[in-house]
Coordinates of C-alpha atoms in Angstrom, one line a residue:
M1 CA 0.2 -0.4 0.1
K2 CA 1.0 3.0 -1.1
V3 CA 2.7 5.7 2.2
K4 CA 0.3 8.6 2.3
S5 CA 2.3 11.6 3.1
V6 CA 2.1 12.6 7.0
K7 CA 1.6 16.0 6.0
E8 CA -1.3 15.5 3.6
N9 CA -3.1 13.2 6.3
Y10 CA -2.9 16.0 9.3
L11 CA -4.2 18.4 7.2
L12 CA -7.1 16.9 5.8
G13 CA -7.7 15.6 9.4
L14 CA -7.5 18.7 10.7
I15 CA -9.9 20.0 8.3
R16 CA -11.9 17.6 9.1
S17 CA -11.9 17.6 12.9
A18 CA -12.6 21.6 12.6
S19 CA -15.3 20.9 10.5
G20 CA -16.6 18.1 13.3
L21 CA -16.6 20.5 15.3
L22 CA -17.0 24.2 13.9
F23 CA -20.2 22.5 12.6
P24 CA -22.3 22.2 15.7
V25 CA -21.1 25.7 16.6
V26 CA -22.2 27.1 13.5
T27 CA -25.7 25.5 14.2
F28 CA -25.5 26.2 17.5
A29 CA -25.4 29.7 16.8
Y30 CA -28.2 29.6 14.9
A31 CA -30.4 27.3 16.9
S32 CA -29.6 29.1 20.0
R33 CA -31.4 32.2 18.3
V34 CA -34.6 30.5 17.3
L35 CA -35.0 27.2 19.9
S36 CA -34.1 29.3 23.0
V37 CA -31.9 28.1 25.7
S38 CA -34.4 25.7 27.1
G39 CA -34.8 24.1 23.6
I40 CA -30.9 23.6 23.4
G41 CA -30.9 22.3 26.4
K42 CA -33.0 19.5 25.6
V43 CA -31.5 18.4 22.7
D44 CA -28.1 18.3 24.0
F45 CA -29.1 16.4 27.3
A46 CA -31.0 13.8 24.6
K47 CA -27.3 13.9 22.8
S48 CA -25.5 13.3 26.1
V49 CA -27.4 10.2 27.0
I50 CA -27.2 8.5 23.7
A51 CA -23.4 9.3 23.5
Y52 CA -23.2 6.5 26.4
F53 CA -25.5 3.6 24.4
T54 CA -22.7 4.6 21.2
Y55 CA -19.8 4.1 23.5
F56 CA -21.0 1.0 24.5
A57 CA -22.4 -0.1 20.9
T58 CA -18.1 1.0 19.5
L59 CA -16.9 -1.2 22.0
G60 CA -13.8 0.4 22.0
V61 CA -13.4 -0.8 18.3
S62 CA -12.7 2.8 16.7
T63 CA -9.0 2.9 18.7
Y64 CA -8.2 -1.1 18.5
G65 CA -9.6 -1.2 14.9
I66 CA -7.0 1.3 14.1
R67 CA -3.8 -0.3 15.7
E68 CA -4.8 -3.8 14.0
A69 CA -5.7 -2.8 10.3
A70 CA -3.0 -0.7 9.8
K71 CA -0.7 -3.6 10.9
V72 CA -1.6 -5.8 8.1
R73 CA -3.0 -3.0 5.6
D74 CA -0.7 -4.2 3.1
N75 CA -2.1 -7.6 2.8
K76 CA -5.6 -7.2 1.4
R77 CA -6.5 -11.0 2.6
E78 CA -5.3 -10.5 6.2
L79 CA -6.9 -7.0 6.4
S80 CA -10.3 -8.3 5.1
K81 CA -10.2 -11.2 7.7
V82 CA -9.3 -8.9 11.0
V83 CA -11.8 -6.2 9.6
K84 CA -14.6 -8.6 9.2
E85 CA -13.6 -10.1 12.6
I86 CA -14.1 -6.8 14.5
F87 CA -16.7 -5.5 12.2
M88 CA -18.6 -8.6 13.6
V89 CA -18.0 -8.3 17.4
N90 CA -19.2 -4.6 16.4
I91 CA -22.0 -5.5 15.3
I92 CA -23.3 -7.8 18.4
S93 CA -21.9 -5.5 20.6
T94 CA -24.5 -2.7 18.6
A95 CA -27.6 -5.1 19.4
A96 CA -26.7 -5.0 23.0
A97 CA -26.4 -1.3 23.0
Y98 CA -30.1 -0.8 21.4
L99 CA -31.7 -3.4 24.0
L100 CA -29.8 -1.4 26.9
F101 CA -31.4 1.5 25.2
F102 CA -34.8 0.7 25.3
I103 CA -34.9 -0.8 28.3
S104 CA -33.4 2.5 29.9
L105 CA -36.0 4.4 28.3
A106 CA -39.1 2.2 29.6
V107 CA -37.5 2.4 33.0
I108 CA -36.2 5.2 33.5
P109 CA -38.8 7.9 34.8
G110 CA -36.6 10.8 34.0
F111 CA -36.4 9.8 30.4
G112 CA -40.1 9.9 29.6
R113 CA -40.2 13.2 28.6
Y114 CA -37.3 13.5 26.5
R115 CA -39.1 10.0 24.6
G116 CA -38.9 11.5 21.0
L117 CA -35.3 13.5 21.1
L118 CA -33.6 10.2 21.9
L119 CA -35.6 7.5 19.7
I120 CA -33.9 10.5 17.0
C121 CA -30.3 10.4 18.5
S122 CA -30.2 6.2 18.5
I123 CA -29.9 6.6 14.6
S124 CA -26.6 7.3 15.3
I125 CA -25.9 4.3 17.7
G126 CA -26.3 1.9 14.8
F127 CA -24.6 3.7 11.9
T128 CA -21.9 4.2 14.0
A129 CA -20.9 1.0 13.6
L130 CA -21.8 0.4 9.5
G131 CA -19.6 3.6 8.9
L132 CA -16.2 1.8 9.7
D133 CA -14.4 5.0 10.2
W134 CA -11.9 3.1 12.1
L135 CA -10.9 1.3 8.6
Y136 CA -10.5 4.3 6.6
S137 CA -8.2 5.9 9.4
A138 CA -6.0 2.2 9.5
V139 CA -5.2 2.5 5.7
E140 CA -4.8 6.6 6.0
E141 CA -7.8 7.2 3.6
Y142 CA -8.3 10.7 4.9
R143 CA -9.2 12.3 0.9
Y144 CA -12.1 10.3 1.3
I145 CA -13.2 10.6 5.0
T146 CA -12.9 14.5 4.6
A147 CA -14.4 14.8 1.1
R148 CA -18.1 12.8 2.5
T149 CA -18.3 14.6 6.0
L150 CA -17.7 17.9 4.4
L151 CA -20.5 17.2 2.0
F152 CA -23.0 15.7 4.5
Q153 CA -22.3 18.9 6.5
V154 CA -23.4 21.1 3.7
L155 CA -26.2 19.0 3.0
S156 CA -27.5 19.9 7.0
L157 CA -26.5 23.6 6.9
L158 CA -29.0 24.0 3.8
A159 CA -31.4 22.3 5.8
L160 CA -31.0 23.8 9.2
P161 CA -33.1 27.1 7.8
V162 CA -35.5 25.7 6.5
L163 CA -36.6 22.7 8.8
V164 CA -35.7 25.4 11.9
K165 CA -37.7 28.0 12.1
G166 CA -39.4 28.3 15.8
T167 CA -39.0 27.5 19.2
K168 CA -41.0 24.0 18.3
D169 CA -38.6 22.6 16.0
F170 CA -35.9 20.6 18.4
Y171 CA -37.0 17.4 17.1
N172 CA -36.0 18.6 13.5
Y173 CA -32.8 20.1 14.9
A174 CA -31.4 16.9 16.5
F175 CA -32.5 15.1 13.2
I176 CA -30.1 17.3 11.6
M177 CA -27.6 17.1 13.9
T178 CA -27.7 13.3 14.1
F179 CA -28.3 13.2 10.0
S180 CA -24.7 15.6 9.6
T181 CA -22.6 12.9 12.1
V182 CA -24.0 9.6 10.7
G183 CA -25.6 9.9 7.6
S184 CA -23.0 8.6 5.3
N185 CA -22.2 6.0 7.5
L186 CA -24.2 3.1 5.1
F187 CA -22.1 4.9 1.7
N188 CA -19.1 4.2 3.6
F189 CA -19.4 0.4 4.3
F190 CA -19.7 -0.5 1.0
H191 CA -17.3 2.1 -0.2
A192 CA -14.8 -0.1 1.7
R193 CA -15.0 -2.9 -1.0
H194 CA -12.1 -1.0 -2.5
Y195 CA -9.7 -1.7 0.7
I196 CA -11.3 -5.2 1.8
D197 CA -12.8 -7.8 0.3
L198 CA -16.1 -7.6 1.1
K199 CA -17.4 -11.6 0.3
Y200 CA -14.3 -12.9 2.3
T201 CA -15.7 -16.1 3.2
G202 CA -12.3 -17.5 5.1
K203 CA -12.4 -18.5 8.9
L204 CA -12.7 -16.2 11.4
N205 CA -11.9 -16.0 14.8
L206 CA -13.7 -13.3 16.6
K207 CA -12.3 -14.7 20.0
R208 CA -9.2 -13.4 20.0
H209 CA -10.7 -9.8 19.2
V210 CA -12.8 -9.6 22.3
R211 CA -10.3 -9.6 25.3
P212 CA -8.2 -6.6 23.8
I213 CA -11.7 -4.9 22.7
L214 CA -13.0 -4.8 26.0
L215 CA -9.9 -3.2 27.7
F216 CA -10.5 -0.5 25.1
F217 CA -14.3 -0.3 25.9
S218 CA -13.2 0.4 29.5
N219 CA -10.4 2.9 28.6
S220 CA -13.4 4.8 26.0
I221 CA -16.0 4.7 28.4
A222 CA -13.9 5.8 31.8
G223 CA -12.2 8.2 29.2
N224 CA -16.1 9.6 27.3
I225 CA -17.4 9.7 31.1
Y226 CA -15.5 13.1 32.2
Q227 CA -16.1 14.6 28.5
T228 CA -19.6 13.9 28.8
L229 CA -20.8 13.3 32.4
D230 CA -20.6 16.6 33.1
T231 CA -23.3 17.4 30.8
S232 CA -25.7 14.9 31.6
M233 CA -25.5 15.6 35.6
V234 CA -26.1 19.1 34.8
G235 CA -29.6 18.4 33.4
L236 CA -30.5 15.9 36.4
L237 CA -29.0 17.8 39.5
S238 CA -29.6 21.1 38.1
T239 CA -32.1 22.7 35.0
E240 CA -32.2 22.9 31.3
H241 CA -30.8 26.6 31.2
A242 CA -28.3 26.0 33.2
V243 CA -27.5 22.5 30.7
G244 CA -27.6 25.6 27.7
L245 CA -25.1 27.6 29.8
Y246 CA -22.9 24.8 29.8
S247 CA -23.4 23.3 26.5
A248 CA -22.0 27.0 24.8
S249 CA -19.4 26.8 27.1
V250 CA -17.9 23.2 26.7
K251 CA -18.4 24.0 22.8
M252 CA -16.2 26.5 22.6
N253 CA -13.5 24.1 24.0
R254 CA -14.4 21.3 22.4
I255 CA -13.3 22.9 18.7
C256 CA -10.0 23.9 20.1
V257 CA -9.6 20.2 21.8
G258 CA -10.4 18.2 18.8
M259 CA -8.1 20.8 16.2
V260 CA -5.3 20.2 18.7
T261 CA -5.5 16.2 19.5
A262 CA -6.0 15.6 15.4
L263 CA -2.5 15.1 14.9
P264 CA -2.0 12.5 17.7
T265 CA -5.5 10.8 16.5
I266 CA -3.9 10.9 13.0
L267 CA -0.5 9.7 13.5
L268 CA -1.7 6.3 15.6
P269 CA -2.4 4.1 12.6
R270 CA 1.3 5.4 11.3
I271 CA 3.3 4.5 14.6
S272 CA 1.8 1.6 14.9
Y273 CA 2.9 0.8 11.6
Y274 CA 6.3 2.2 12.6
V275 CA 6.8 0.0 16.0
E276 CA 5.1 -3.0 14.0
L277 CA 8.1 -2.7 11.6
G278 CA 10.2 -1.9 14.6
A279 CA 11.7 1.5 12.9
K280 CA 12.4 2.7 16.5
E281 CA 14.1 6.1 15.1
R282 CA 11.4 7.0 12.6
Y283 CA 8.7 6.7 15.6
E284 CA 10.5 9.0 18.0
N285 CA 11.2 11.6 15.5
L286 CA 7.6 11.6 14.7
M287 CA 6.7 11.5 18.4
K288 CA 9.0 14.9 19.0
Q289 CA 7.7 16.7 16.5
S290 CA 3.9 16.0 17.1
F291 CA 4.1 17.1 20.7
H292 CA 6.1 19.8 20.2
C293 CA 3.2 20.8 17.8
I294 CA 0.9 19.9 20.6
L295 CA 2.3 22.1 22.8
M296 CA 2.8 24.9 20.2
V297 CA -0.7 25.3 19.1
S298 CA -2.6 24.5 22.7
F299 CA -1.2 27.0 24.5
P300 CA -2.6 30.1 22.4
L301 CA -5.6 28.3 22.0
A302 CA -6.1 28.6 25.6
V303 CA -4.9 31.8 26.0
Y304 CA -7.8 33.1 23.9
L305 CA -10.2 30.7 25.2
F306 CA -9.3 32.4 28.7
A307 CA -8.9 36.2 27.7
M308 CA -11.8 36.4 25.0
S309 CA -14.6 34.4 26.5
D310 CA -17.3 36.9 26.6
E311 CA -16.5 38.2 23.1
I312 CA -16.8 34.1 21.6
L313 CA -19.7 33.8 23.6
V314 CA -21.5 36.2 22.2
L315 CA -19.8 35.9 18.7
F316 CA -21.1 32.4 18.9
S317 CA -23.9 31.8 21.0
G318 CA -25.6 35.2 21.5
S319 CA -25.5 37.8 24.3
G320 CA -27.5 35.6 26.0
F321 CA -24.9 33.5 27.2
L322 CA -22.9 35.7 28.8
A323 CA -23.5 34.1 31.9
A324 CA -21.2 31.1 30.5
S325 CA -18.6 33.6 30.5
S326 CA -16.4 32.0 34.0
C327 CA -16.7 28.7 32.7
T328 CA -15.4 29.1 29.7
K329 CA -12.2 30.4 31.5
V330 CA -12.3 27.6 33.0
L331 CA -12.8 25.0 30.7
A332 CA -9.8 26.7 29.1
S333 CA -7.2 24.5 30.8
I334 CA -8.8 21.8 29.3
V335 CA -7.2 22.5 25.7
L336 CA -4.0 21.8 27.1
F337 CA -4.4 18.8 29.4
I338 CA -6.3 16.8 26.8
P339 CA -3.7 17.1 24.1
V340 CA -1.5 16.0 26.2
S341 CA -3.1 13.0 27.6
S342 CA -3.8 11.9 23.9
F343 CA -0.2 11.9 22.9
A344 CA 0.6 9.9 25.4
A345 CA -2.1 7.4 25.2
N346 CA -2.4 7.5 21.0
Q347 CA 1.4 7.9 20.7
I348 CA 3.1 5.6 23.8
L349 CA 0.9 3.7 25.0
I350 CA -1.4 1.8 22.6
P351 CA 1.7 1.3 20.0
F352 CA 3.1 -0.1 22.6
G353 CA 0.3 -2.4 24.0
K354 CA -0.3 -0.7 27.5
E355 CA -4.0 0.0 27.4
R356 CA -4.3 -1.3 30.5
Q357 CA -2.2 1.7 31.9
Q358 CA -4.1 3.8 30.0
F359 CA -7.2 2.6 31.9
I360 CA -5.5 3.2 35.5
S361 CA -5.3 7.2 34.3
T362 CA -8.5 7.6 32.6
L363 CA -10.4 5.6 35.2
A364 CA -9.1 8.0 38.0
G365 CA -10.1 11.0 35.9
A366 CA -13.9 9.8 35.5
A367 CA -13.8 8.7 39.3
S368 CA -12.7 12.2 40.2
D369 CA -15.2 13.8 37.9
L370 CA -18.3 11.9 39.2
V371 CA -17.5 12.5 42.6
L372 CA -17.0 16.7 41.9
N373 CA -20.0 16.7 40.0
L374 CA -21.9 15.4 43.1
C375 CA -20.6 17.7 45.1
L376 CA -20.6 20.8 43.0
I377 CA -23.1 21.0 41.1
P378 CA -26.0 21.1 43.2
R379 CA -24.8 24.3 44.8
F380 CA -22.5 25.7 42.1
S381 CA -24.5 24.0 39.1
H382 CA -22.7 24.7 35.4
M383 CA -19.8 25.9 37.0
G384 CA -19.5 23.3 39.6
A385 CA -19.4 20.8 36.3
A386 CA -16.6 23.0 35.1
V387 CA -14.5 22.8 37.7
G388 CA -15.0 19.1 38.0
T389 CA -14.1 18.5 34.9
A390 CA -11.1 20.7 34.7
V391 CA -9.4 18.7 37.6
A392 CA -10.6 15.8 35.9
V393 CA -8.6 16.1 32.6
F394 CA -5.7 17.5 34.6
L395 CA -5.5 14.2 36.7
V396 CA -5.8 12.1 33.6
A397 CA -3.0 13.6 31.8
A398 CA -0.7 13.7 34.7
I399 CA -1.2 9.7 35.5
T400 CA -1.4 9.1 31.2
M401 CA 2.1 10.9 31.0
A402 CA 3.4 9.3 34.4
M403 CA 2.6 6.0 32.8
A404 CA 4.6 6.8 29.1
S405 CA 7.5 7.7 31.4
K406 CA 7.7 3.8 32.1
C407 CA 7.9 2.6 28.4
I408 CA 10.1 5.8 27.2
D409 CA 12.3 8.0 28.3
I410 CA 10.0 11.3 27.8
R411 CA 12.8 13.9 28.9
F412 CA 13.6 14.5 25.7
L413 CA 10.4 15.3 24.6
F414 CA 10.3 18.5 27.1
S415 CA 13.0 19.9 25.4
G416 CA 12.2 23.3 24.3
A417 CA 9.1 23.6 25.7
W418 CA 9.7 26.8 28.0
H419 CA 9.5 28.5 24.2
Y420 CA 5.5 28.2 24.3
V421 CA 5.0 29.2 27.6
V422 CA 7.0 32.2 27.8
A423 CA 5.5 33.2 24.8
S424 CA 2.0 32.6 25.6
L425 CA 2.2 34.8 28.8
I426 CA 3.3 37.2 26.6
L427 CA 0.8 36.7 24.3
L428 CA -2.2 37.1 27.2
F429 CA -0.5 40.3 28.3
I430 CA -0.9 41.2 24.5
V431 CA -4.3 40.0 24.0
S432 CA -5.6 41.5 27.5
S433 CA -4.4 45.0 26.9
L434 CA -6.1 44.9 23.6
R435 CA -9.4 44.1 24.7
G436 CA -9.2 47.1 27.1
L437 CA -8.2 49.9 24.4
L438 CA -10.4 48.5 21.8
S439 CA -14.5 48.6 21.2
G440 CA -16.7 47.4 17.9
V441 CA -15.7 45.0 15.5
A442 CA -11.7 45.2 16.1
S443 CA -11.8 44.2 20.1
Y444 CA -12.7 41.0 18.2
I445 CA -10.7 40.8 15.1
L446 CA -7.1 42.5 15.9
P447 CA -6.5 41.2 19.3
V448 CA -6.3 38.0 17.3
L449 CA -4.3 38.9 14.7
A450 CA -2.1 40.8 16.8
G451 CA -1.5 38.3 19.1
A452 CA -0.8 35.4 16.5
F453 CA 1.6 37.5 15.2
A454 CA 3.6 37.9 18.0
Y455 CA 3.6 34.6 19.0
I456 CA 4.9 33.8 16.1
V457 CA 7.5 36.2 16.0
L458 CA 9.0 35.4 19.4
L459 CA 9.3 31.8 19.3
A460 CA 11.1 32.9 15.8
A461 CA 13.3 34.9 17.9
M462 CA 13.7 32.0 20.6
H463 CA 15.1 29.8 17.4
D464 CA 12.0 27.4 18.3
A465 CA 12.9 24.5 16.2
L466 CA 9.3 23.4 14.8
V467 CA 8.5 27.0 14.2
S468 CA 12.1 27.1 12.0
E469 CA 11.0 24.3 10.1
I470 CA 7.8 25.9 9.3
L471 CA 9.4 28.8 8.3
K472 CA 11.7 27.1 5.8
I473 CA 8.9 25.2 4.5
I474 CA 6.9 28.3 3.3
R475 CA 9.8 30.3 2.4
A476 CA 10.6 27.1 0.2
Y477 CA 7.1 27.3 -1.0
L478 CA 7.0 30.9 -1.8
T479 CA 10.4 30.3 -3.9
K480 CA 9.1 27.7 -5.7
A481 CA 5.9 30.0 -6.4
V482 CA 8.3 33.0 -7.4
N483 CA 10.2 30.8 -10.0
G484 CA 7.1 29.3 -11.5
G485 CA 7.7 26.1 -10.0
K486 CA 11.1 25.6 -10.9
G487 CA 13.4 24.2 -8.5

């Protein structure tokens, strides 16, 4: 199989991740003004509940499937066998997830008032399994999955103003959000024939996948608890209005997190491939570059979220959501911590088969999030959920990096990392100062542009290796363009 360009993969993956996170924000910006805070709260509560059943249905297949398929991607017959085995396990877990969902819908009193929304959102449970996204990631076919993602998001955006016109149209909003996420998965299933033999009839061994998949499943559940438990618990322990405010705050932060974590996720198949080949030097070089890239991007994003929380909320959600400003500031910290834990998991622990160690760290984070939410939400509502989530995410990052240090000596990763801390502190001063001097549209644009320019200049002045490499590539590209594509 032809080896894809890492730069192209990252760019496409970044586009896909950014669109996947920006799309809900764009739709949220429109829907929040049409449906009201309570309407948004109802839909987001239903989505957060269905997320648990979707996690159960996927059963950790996504990450495990990427790693195992990437190992044999050069052998179509073996790849077909592995994919079919993992897919069959996924189908069984999906059926079990639906059974649990309908039982829960019947016996949990609080779900009754959300029955229609829950049924609409539950479509994603089955279609997620059919999508085989993990196969496309394993073979690094990011062009296809990026193109199809953008297509269905555009279709959903076109449908939004047609179907969502008033406060009672939250059912239509829920359907559009579900369609945008899983609408293309049926096409994905049949398109998979380009990479595997769908008619493969060789002997299947499902049993060999059960134990590692269950371990990945445990990691997935524990890891996602502290990412979705907060919204669900705000809905159960506080009010729909609080859910709407918290949703506006957390969406801004999740966008930034998704953009930063795109790199370690995208590099998982390549790193698993290198580890399988024993290409240690290529693996370590790629790992150091990606870690510095994560730090270089996450620090300034966290600064912008903290310093410009008011502007961001007004821009994407409206002035009615300004009460979520303090919440947004607290959650800015997760833009630093989640990418670090994702890096340690996807580029160190998982490629080396250390899923058990990852599980310990994610379980600790989930447990702390649960306890803190139970203590803080009843008294501090959505602000309590923000604090609980921030603490849990920090704990996961610290433990995951500690576990990773037992696999390899990670000290070399931090060489030069102080550049990003210093540059970000100066960035914070610049952005905060400009916000106090400017007003109107200028207060939205100039702090961002001036801060970004100063940040890059500062890193270049400190001779940061990553920035120097980026500037070198840009200069080479511009030189080539000026010379008409020659040399």
